[in-house]
PDB file of C-alpha atoms in Angstrom:
ATOM      1  CA  MET A   1       0.000   0.000   0.000  1.00  0.00           C
ATOM      2  CA  ILE A   2       1.339   3.417  -0.998  1.00  0.00           C
ATOM      3  CA  ARG A   3       1.630   5.799   1.953  1.00  0.00           C
ATOM      4  CA  VAL A   4       0.683   9.410   1.210  1.00  0.00           C
ATOM      5  CA  MET A   5       0.844  12.726   3.079  1.00  0.00           C
ATOM      6  CA  VAL A   6      -1.482  15.493   1.816  1.00  0.00           C
ATOM      7  CA  VAL A   7      -0.351  19.111   2.268  1.00  0.00           C
ATOM      8  CA  ASP A   8      -2.812  21.938   1.611  1.00  0.00           C
ATOM      9  CA  ASP A   9      -4.008  24.917   3.637  1.00  0.00           C
ATOM     10  CA  HIS A  10      -7.658  24.582   2.577  1.00  0.00           C
ATOM     11  CA  PRO A  11      -9.317  22.024   4.901  1.00  0.00           C
ATOM     12  CA  MET A  12     -12.158  21.049   2.567  1.00  0.00           C
ATOM     13  CA  TRP A  13      -9.813  20.479  -0.381  1.00  0.00           C
ATOM     14  CA  ARG A  14      -7.237  18.682   1.790  1.00  0.00           C
ATOM     15  CA  ASP A  15      -9.824  16.384   3.349  1.00  0.00           C
ATOM     16  CA  GLY A  16     -11.478  15.724  -0.002  1.00  0.00           C
ATOM     17  CA  VAL A  17      -8.213  14.688  -1.650  1.00  0.00           C
ATOM     18  CA  ALA A  18      -7.308  12.516   1.348  1.00  0.00           C
ATOM     19  CA  ARG A  19     -10.721  10.839   1.168  1.00  0.00           C
ATOM     20  CA  ASP A  20     -10.416  10.229  -2.586  1.00  0.00           C
ATOM     21  CA  LEU A  21      -6.984   8.667  -2.168  1.00  0.00           C
ATOM     22  CA  THR A  22      -8.174   6.474   0.699  1.00  0.00           C
ATOM     23  CA  ASP A  23     -11.093   5.292  -1.456  1.00  0.00           C
ATOM     24  CA  GLU A  24      -8.580   4.350  -4.164  1.00  0.00           C
ATOM     25  CA  GLY A  25      -6.587   2.141  -1.783  1.00  0.00           C
ATOM     26  CA  PHE A  26      -3.844   4.526  -0.666  1.00  0.00           C
ATOM     27  CA  GLU A  27      -2.937   4.921   3.004  1.00  0.00           C
ATOM     28  CA  VAL A  28      -3.085   8.598   3.958  1.00  0.00           C
ATOM     29  CA  VAL A  29      -0.672   8.638   6.907  1.00  0.00           C
ATOM     30  CA  ALA A  30      -0.812  12.387   7.626  1.00  0.00           C
ATOM     31  CA  THR A  31      -2.105  15.736   6.466  1.00  0.00           C
ATOM     32  CA  ALA A  32      -0.563  19.163   6.978  1.00  0.00           C
ATOM     33  CA  GLU A  33      -1.633  22.748   6.429  1.00  0.00           C
ATOM     34  CA  SER A  34       1.675  24.627   6.669  1.00  0.00           C
ATOM     35  CA  VAL A  35       5.433  24.416   6.240  1.00  0.00           C
ATOM     36  CA  ARG A  36       5.758  24.124  10.011  1.00  0.00           C
ATOM     37  CA  ALA A  37       3.331  21.201  10.146  1.00  0.00           C
ATOM     38  CA  VAL A  38       5.126  19.430   7.296  1.00  0.00           C
ATOM     39  CA  THR A  39       8.466  19.850   9.048  1.00  0.00           C
ATOM     40  CA  ALA A  40       7.047  18.508  12.317  1.00  0.00           C
ATOM     41  CA  ARG A  41       5.239  15.482  10.890  1.00  0.00           C
ATOM     42  CA  VAL A  42       6.899  14.147   7.747  1.00  0.00           C
ATOM     43  CA  GLY A  43       9.906  12.553   9.440  1.00  0.00           C
ATOM     44  CA  ALA A  44       7.685  10.624  11.842  1.00  0.00           C
ATOM     45  CA  VAL A  45       5.413   9.110   9.175  1.00  0.00           C
ATOM     46  CA  SER A  46       7.900   8.715   6.266  1.00  0.00           C
ATOM     47  CA  PRO A  47       5.332   8.726   3.442  1.00  0.00           C
ATOM     48  CA  ASP A  48       6.138   7.318   0.019  1.00  0.00           C
ATOM     49  CA  VAL A  49       4.570  10.375  -1.629  1.00  0.00           C
ATOM     50  CA  VAL A  50       3.925  13.877  -0.312  1.00  0.00           C
ATOM     51  CA  LEU A  51       1.165  15.631  -2.260  1.00  0.00           C
ATOM     52  CA  MET A  52       2.201  19.270  -1.971  1.00  0.00           C
ATOM     53  CA  ASP A  53       0.362  22.556  -2.479  1.00  0.00           C
ATOM     54  CA  MET A  54       2.480  25.567  -3.493  1.00  0.00           C
ATOM     55  CA  GLN A  55       0.694  28.232  -1.443  1.00  0.00           C
ATOM     56  CA  LEU A  56       0.940  27.757   2.329  1.00  0.00           C
ATOM     57  CA  PRO A  57       0.252  30.304   5.077  1.00  0.00           C
ATOM     58  CA  ASP A  58       3.793  30.384   6.456  1.00  0.00           C
ATOM     59  CA  GLY A  59       5.793  29.855   3.270  1.00  0.00           C
ATOM     60  CA  THR A  60       5.641  28.050  -0.056  1.00  0.00           C
ATOM     61  CA  GLY A  61       5.561  24.515  -1.340  1.00  0.00           C
ATOM     62  CA  VAL A  62       9.211  25.044  -2.253  1.00  0.00           C
ATOM     63  CA  ASP A  63      10.047  25.607   1.421  1.00  0.00           C
ATOM     64  CA  ALA A  64       8.016  22.571   2.436  1.00  0.00           C
ATOM     65  CA  THR A  65       9.601  20.417  -0.293  1.00  0.00           C
ATOM     66  CA  ALA A  66      13.039  21.315   1.023  1.00  0.00           C
ATOM     67  CA  ALA A  67      11.859  20.350   4.522  1.00  0.00           C
ATOM     68  CA  VAL A  68      10.679  16.966   3.217  1.00  0.00           C
ATOM     69  CA  ALA A  69      14.028  16.353   1.520  1.00  0.00           C
ATOM     70  CA  GLN A  70      15.829  16.977   4.794  1.00  0.00           C
ATOM     71  CA  ALA A  71      13.504  15.166   7.209  1.00  0.00           C
ATOM     72  CA  SER A  72      12.415  12.230   5.017  1.00  0.00           C
ATOM     73  CA  PRO A  73      14.825  11.791   2.067  1.00  0.00           C
ATOM     74  CA  SER A  74      13.085   8.663   0.775  1.00  0.00           C
ATOM     75  CA  SER A  75       9.771  10.504   0.329  1.00  0.00           C
ATOM     76  CA  ARG A  76       8.905  11.778  -3.155  1.00  0.00           C
ATOM     77  CA  VAL A  77       7.086  15.085  -3.584  1.00  0.00           C
ATOM     78  CA  LEU A  78       4.318  15.528  -6.141  1.00  0.00           C
ATOM     79  CA  VAL A  79       3.112  19.126  -6.356  1.00  0.00           C
ATOM     80  CA  LEU A  80      -0.639  19.653  -6.788  1.00  0.00           C
ATOM     81  CA  SER A  81      -1.143  23.375  -7.315  1.00  0.00           C
ATOM     82  CA  ALA A  82      -3.544  25.876  -8.821  1.00  0.00           C
ATOM     83  CA  SER A  83      -0.547  27.613 -10.383  1.00  0.00           C
ATOM     84  CA  ALA A  84       1.035  26.551 -13.667  1.00  0.00           C
ATOM     85  CA  GLU A  85       3.400  29.527 -13.693  1.00  0.00           C
ATOM     86  CA  ARG A  86       6.877  28.790 -15.052  1.00  0.00           C
ATOM     87  CA  ASP A  87       8.689  30.105 -11.982  1.00  0.00           C
ATOM     88  CA  ASP A  88       6.594  27.991  -9.611  1.00  0.00           C
ATOM     89  CA  VAL A  89       7.129  24.810 -11.628  1.00  0.00           C
ATOM     90  CA  LEU A  90      10.892  25.277 -11.957  1.00  0.00           C
ATOM     91  CA  ALA A  91      11.313  26.298  -8.307  1.00  0.00           C
ATOM     92  CA  ALA A  92       9.462  23.177  -7.173  1.00  0.00           C
ATOM     93  CA  VAL A  93      11.543  20.858  -9.335  1.00  0.00           C
ATOM     94  CA  LYS A  94      14.802  22.503  -8.295  1.00  0.00           C
ATOM     95  CA  ALA A  95      13.784  22.053  -4.640  1.00  0.00           C
ATOM     96  CA  GLY A  96      13.414  18.319  -5.272  1.00  0.00           C
ATOM     97  CA  ALA A  97       9.824  17.748  -6.415  1.00  0.00           C
ATOM     98  CA  SER A  98       9.408  14.673  -8.621  1.00  0.00           C
ATOM     99  CA  GLY A  99       6.438  16.024 -10.526  1.00  0.00           C
ATOM    100  CA  TYR A 100       3.878  18.799 -10.863  1.00  0.00           C
ATOM    101  CA  LEU A 101       0.130  18.639 -11.500  1.00  0.00           C
ATOM    102  CA  VAL A 102      -2.342  21.483 -11.672  1.00  0.00           C
ATOM    103  CA  LYS A 103      -5.504  21.209  -9.574  1.00  0.00           C
ATOM    104  CA  SER A 104      -7.678  20.964 -12.669  1.00  0.00           C
ATOM    105  CA  ALA A 105      -6.417  17.375 -13.060  1.00  0.00           C
ATOM    106  CA  SER A 106      -9.128  14.735 -12.828  1.00  0.00           C
ATOM    107  CA  ARG A 107      -9.349  12.279  -9.953  1.00  0.00           C
ATOM    108  CA  GLU A 108      -8.150   9.535 -12.308  1.00  0.00           C
ATOM    109  CA  GLU A 109      -5.152  11.611 -13.381  1.00  0.00           C
ATOM    110  CA  LEU A 110      -4.275  12.355  -9.767  1.00  0.00           C
ATOM    111  CA  VAL A 111      -4.490   8.711  -8.711  1.00  0.00           C
ATOM    112  CA  ALA A 112      -2.320   7.632 -11.643  1.00  0.00           C
ATOM    113  CA  ALA A 113       0.185  10.405 -10.894  1.00  0.00           C
ATOM    114  CA  VAL A 114       0.533   9.408  -7.234  1.00  0.00           C
ATOM    115  CA  ARG A 115       1.129   5.785  -8.222  1.00  0.00           C
ATOM    116  CA  ALA A 116       3.675   6.788 -10.861  1.00  0.00           C
ATOM    117  CA  THR A 117       5.468   9.087  -8.407  1.00  0.00           C
ATOM    118  CA  ALA A 118       5.693   6.262  -5.873  1.00  0.00           C
ATOM    119  CA  ASP A 119       7.268   4.157  -8.642  1.00  0.00           C
ATOM    120  CA  GLY A 120       9.954   6.800  -9.141  1.00  0.00           C
ATOM    121  CA  GLN A 121       8.580   8.371 -12.308  1.00  0.00           C
ATOM    122  CA  ALA A 122       8.518  12.088 -13.056  1.00  0.00           C
ATOM    123  CA  VAL A 123       4.907  13.142 -13.652  1.00  0.00           C
ATOM    124  CA  PHE A 124       3.848  16.499 -15.094  1.00  0.00           C
ATOM    125  CA  THR A 125       0.656  18.079 -16.350  1.00  0.00           C
ATOM    126  CA  PRO A 126       0.913  18.123 -20.190  1.00  0.00           C
ATOM    127  CA  GLY A 127       3.023  21.056 -21.310  1.00  0.00           C
ATOM    128  CA  LEU A 128       4.941  21.436 -18.069  1.00  0.00           C
ATOM    129  CA  ALA A 129       7.398  18.611 -18.784  1.00  0.00           C
ATOM    130  CA  GLY A 130       8.602  20.478 -21.877  1.00  0.00           C
ATOM    131  CA  LEU A 131       9.074  23.606 -19.801  1.00  0.00           C
ATOM    132  CA  VAL A 132      11.264  21.746 -17.295  1.00  0.00           C
ATOM    133  CA  LEU A 133      13.304  20.011 -19.989  1.00  0.00           C
ATOM    134  CA  GLY A 134      13.811  23.335 -21.731  1.00  0.00           C
ATOM    135  CA  GLU A 135      15.192  24.831 -18.543  1.00  0.00           C
ATOM    136  CA  PHE A 136      17.560  21.885 -18.047  1.00  0.00           C
ATOM    137  CA  ARG A 137      18.793  22.314 -21.627  1.00  0.00           C
ATOM    138  CA  ARG A 138      19.402  26.007 -20.974  1.00  0.00           C
ATOM    139  CA  ILE A 139      21.429  25.161 -17.856  1.00  0.00           C
ATOM    140  CA  ALA A 140      23.433  22.621 -19.848  1.00  0.00           C
ATOM    141  CA  THR A 141      24.094  25.170 -22.626  1.00  0.00           C
ATOM    142  CA  ASP A 142      25.307  27.651 -20.028  1.00  0.00           C
ATOM    143  CA  GLY A 143      27.972  25.212 -18.924  1.00  0.00           C
ATOM    144  CA  GLY A 144      26.267  22.883 -16.480  1.00  0.00           C
ATOM    145  CA  GLY A 145      27.634  19.726 -18.120  1.00  0.00           C
ATOM    146  CA  ASP A 146      31.371  20.231 -18.161  1.00  0.00           C
ATOM    147  CA  ASP A 147      32.345  17.473 -15.712  1.00  0.00           C
ATOM    148  CA  PRO A 148      34.434  14.917 -17.646  1.00  0.00           C
ATOM    149  CA  GLU A 149      34.382  12.404 -14.799  1.00  0.00           C
ATOM    150  CA  LEU A 150      31.329  10.329 -15.677  1.00  0.00           C
ATOM    151  CA  PRO A 151      30.540   7.243 -13.565  1.00  0.00           C
ATOM    152  CA  ALA A 152      30.882   3.968 -15.455  1.00  0.00           C
ATOM    153  CA  LEU A 153      27.454   3.014 -16.791  1.00  0.00           C
ATOM    154  CA  THR A 154      26.885  -0.176 -18.729  1.00  0.00           C
ATOM    155  CA  THR A 155      25.769   0.038 -22.351  1.00  0.00           C
ATOM    156  CA  ARG A 156      22.269  -1.023 -21.344  1.00  0.00           C
ATOM    157  CA  GLU A 157      22.102   1.536 -18.520  1.00  0.00           C
ATOM    158  CA  THR A 158      23.116   4.247 -20.968  1.00  0.00           C
ATOM    159  CA  GLU A 159      20.419   3.126 -23.422  1.00  0.00           C
ATOM    160  CA  VAL A 160      17.791   3.257 -20.673  1.00  0.00           C
ATOM    161  CA  LEU A 161      19.073   6.648 -19.511  1.00  0.00           C
ATOM    162  CA  ARG A 162      18.712   8.099 -23.014  1.00  0.00           C
ATOM    163  CA  LEU A 163      15.098   6.929 -23.214  1.00  0.00           C
ATOM    164  CA  VAL A 164      14.277   8.222 -19.720  1.00  0.00           C
ATOM    165  CA  ALA A 165      15.555  11.614 -20.875  1.00  0.00           C
ATOM    166  CA  LYS A 166      13.177  11.473 -23.837  1.00  0.00           C
ATOM    167  CA  GLY A 167      10.265  11.088 -21.397  1.00  0.00           C
ATOM    168  CA  LEU A 168       9.445   7.417 -22.011  1.00  0.00           C
ATOM    169  CA  SER A 169       7.867   5.378 -19.208  1.00  0.00           C
ATOM    170  CA  ALA A 170       9.411   2.134 -17.965  1.00  0.00           C
ATOM    171  CA  ARG A 171       6.880   0.117 -19.962  1.00  0.00           C
ATOM    172  CA  GLN A 172       7.582   2.094 -23.141  1.00  0.00           C
ATOM    173  CA  ILE A 173      11.323   1.624 -22.637  1.00  0.00           C
ATOM    174  CA  GLY A 174      10.790  -2.084 -22.074  1.00  0.00           C
ATOM    175  CA  THR A 175       8.881  -2.369 -25.340  1.00  0.00           C
ATOM    176  CA  ARG A 176      11.559  -0.394 -27.209  1.00  0.00           C
ATOM    177  CA  LEU A 177      14.441  -2.500 -25.829  1.00  0.00           C
ATOM    178  CA  THR A 178      12.568  -5.822 -25.518  1.00  0.00           C
ATOM    179  CA  LEU A 179      12.970  -5.872 -21.746  1.00  0.00           C
ATOM    180  CA  SER A 180      10.522  -6.484 -18.922  1.00  0.00           C
ATOM    181  CA  HIS A 181       9.146  -3.522 -16.994  1.00  0.00           C
ATOM    182  CA  ARG A 182      10.929  -4.794 -13.857  1.00  0.00           C
ATOM    183  CA  THR A 183      14.283  -5.085 -15.657  1.00  0.00           C
ATOM    184  CA  VAL A 184      13.993  -1.499 -16.863  1.00  0.00           C
ATOM    185  CA  GLU A 185      13.232  -0.316 -13.332  1.00  0.00           C
ATOM    186  CA  ASN A 186      16.260  -2.235 -12.051  1.00  0.00           C
ATOM    187  CA  HIS A 187      18.466  -0.456 -14.610  1.00  0.00           C
ATOM    188  CA  VAL A 188      16.983   2.914 -13.598  1.00  0.00           C
ATOM    189  CA  GLN A 189      17.608   2.264  -9.900  1.00  0.00           C
ATOM    190  CA  SER A 190      21.153   1.068 -10.603  1.00  0.00           C
ATOM    191  CA  THR A 191      21.846   4.209 -12.619  1.00  0.00           C
ATOM    192  CA  LEU A 192      20.420   6.428  -9.872  1.00  0.00           C
ATOM    193  CA  ARG A 193      22.731   4.777  -7.342  1.00  0.00           C
ATOM    194  CA  LYS A 194      25.809   5.083  -9.551  1.00  0.00           C
ATOM    195  CA  LEU A 195      25.137   8.735 -10.323  1.00  0.00           C
ATOM    196  CA  GLN A 196      24.054   9.470  -6.730  1.00  0.00           C
ATOM    197  CA  LEU A 197      20.795  10.998  -7.926  1.00  0.00           C
ATOM    198  CA  ALA A 198      17.449  10.977  -6.126  1.00  0.00           C
ATOM    199  CA  ASN A 199      14.826  10.577  -8.853  1.00  0.00           C
ATOM    200  CA  ARG A 200      13.991  10.551 -12.561  1.00  0.00           C
ATOM    201  CA  VAL A 201      13.853  14.327 -12.747  1.00  0.00           C
ATOM    202  CA  GLU A 202      17.487  14.542 -11.666  1.00  0.00           C
ATOM    203  CA  LEU A 203      18.314  11.626 -13.989  1.00  0.00           C
ATOM    204  CA  THR A 204      16.780  13.505 -16.931  1.00  0.00           C
ATOM    205  CA  ARG A 205      18.717  16.640 -16.025  1.00  0.00           C
ATOM    206  CA  TYR A 206      21.947  14.615 -15.853  1.00  0.00           C
ATOM    207  CA  ALA A 207      21.280  13.082 -19.284  1.00  0.00           C
ATOM    208  CA  ILE A 208      20.610  16.473 -20.850  1.00  0.00           C
ATOM    209  CA  GLU A 209      23.658  18.078 -19.238  1.00  0.00           C
ATOM    210  CA  HIS A 210      25.844  15.317 -20.691  1.00  0.00           C
ATOM    211  CA  GLY A 211      24.261  15.269 -24.145  1.00  0.00           C
ATOM    212  CA  LEU A 212      22.552  11.894 -23.716  1.00  0.00           C
ATOM    213  CA  ASP A 213      19.083  13.075 -24.722  1.00  0.00           C
ATOM    214  CA  GLU A 214      19.776  13.365 -28.429  1.00  0.00           C
TER     215      GLU A 214
END
C-alpha cells in the first residue's frame, strides 16, 4: 500500500483529496496545512509520496519540499497546485519535487500520478514537462555539463538513460528495448545509485547536461 501525506491549507480540499486517495486504496498517513506542520510530521510518518500545495500560510511549497528532503529523504514530492506559472514549476523541481500537476487534473489523473510518483517516475501536467526540460537544456548550454568524470554506466544503462531523458515510461522503454518492466526499473535504480541521484527528474537533467538526450 502506498503511503501518502497530503499538504494543503484549505481544509475542505485537503480532506477531499485525502478521502479520494483512501477510497482508491492509498494509506493517507498524515495531512498538513503549513510548512511548520510538514516539518514537524513528515519525518515521523515517512510517506512514500507527499502531495504538496504551493501556497501555504507560512511559506511556499518550495520551502516545504526542502523540509521533506531533509527530514524524510526517501519521500517523493508531487506538487498539486492551482498555479502553472513557469517560476513555480521550476522552483518546485529545483527544490526536489518529482512532478507537478495542476488542480484541474481529474481524480483519475491524480491517482495515476501518485502511483507513478511512488514508482519513481517524473509526472507532469501536459506542457509542463517540456518547460522543465527546456530549462535543463538552458542550464546545460550555459555550462552545467562540463564534468568529464562520468561514472561507469553499462551500455544497457546508458540506453535506458537516453530513453528516460526522452520522457518514455518504464513500460515504453521495455517495449523499445525488448525488456521487462521490472528489468527497466532495475536499470533505472542502478543508474540512480551510480550517479548518486534521487529521482527521474534529476536523472533527466543529468542526461541532458551530458548530451545523452539526443
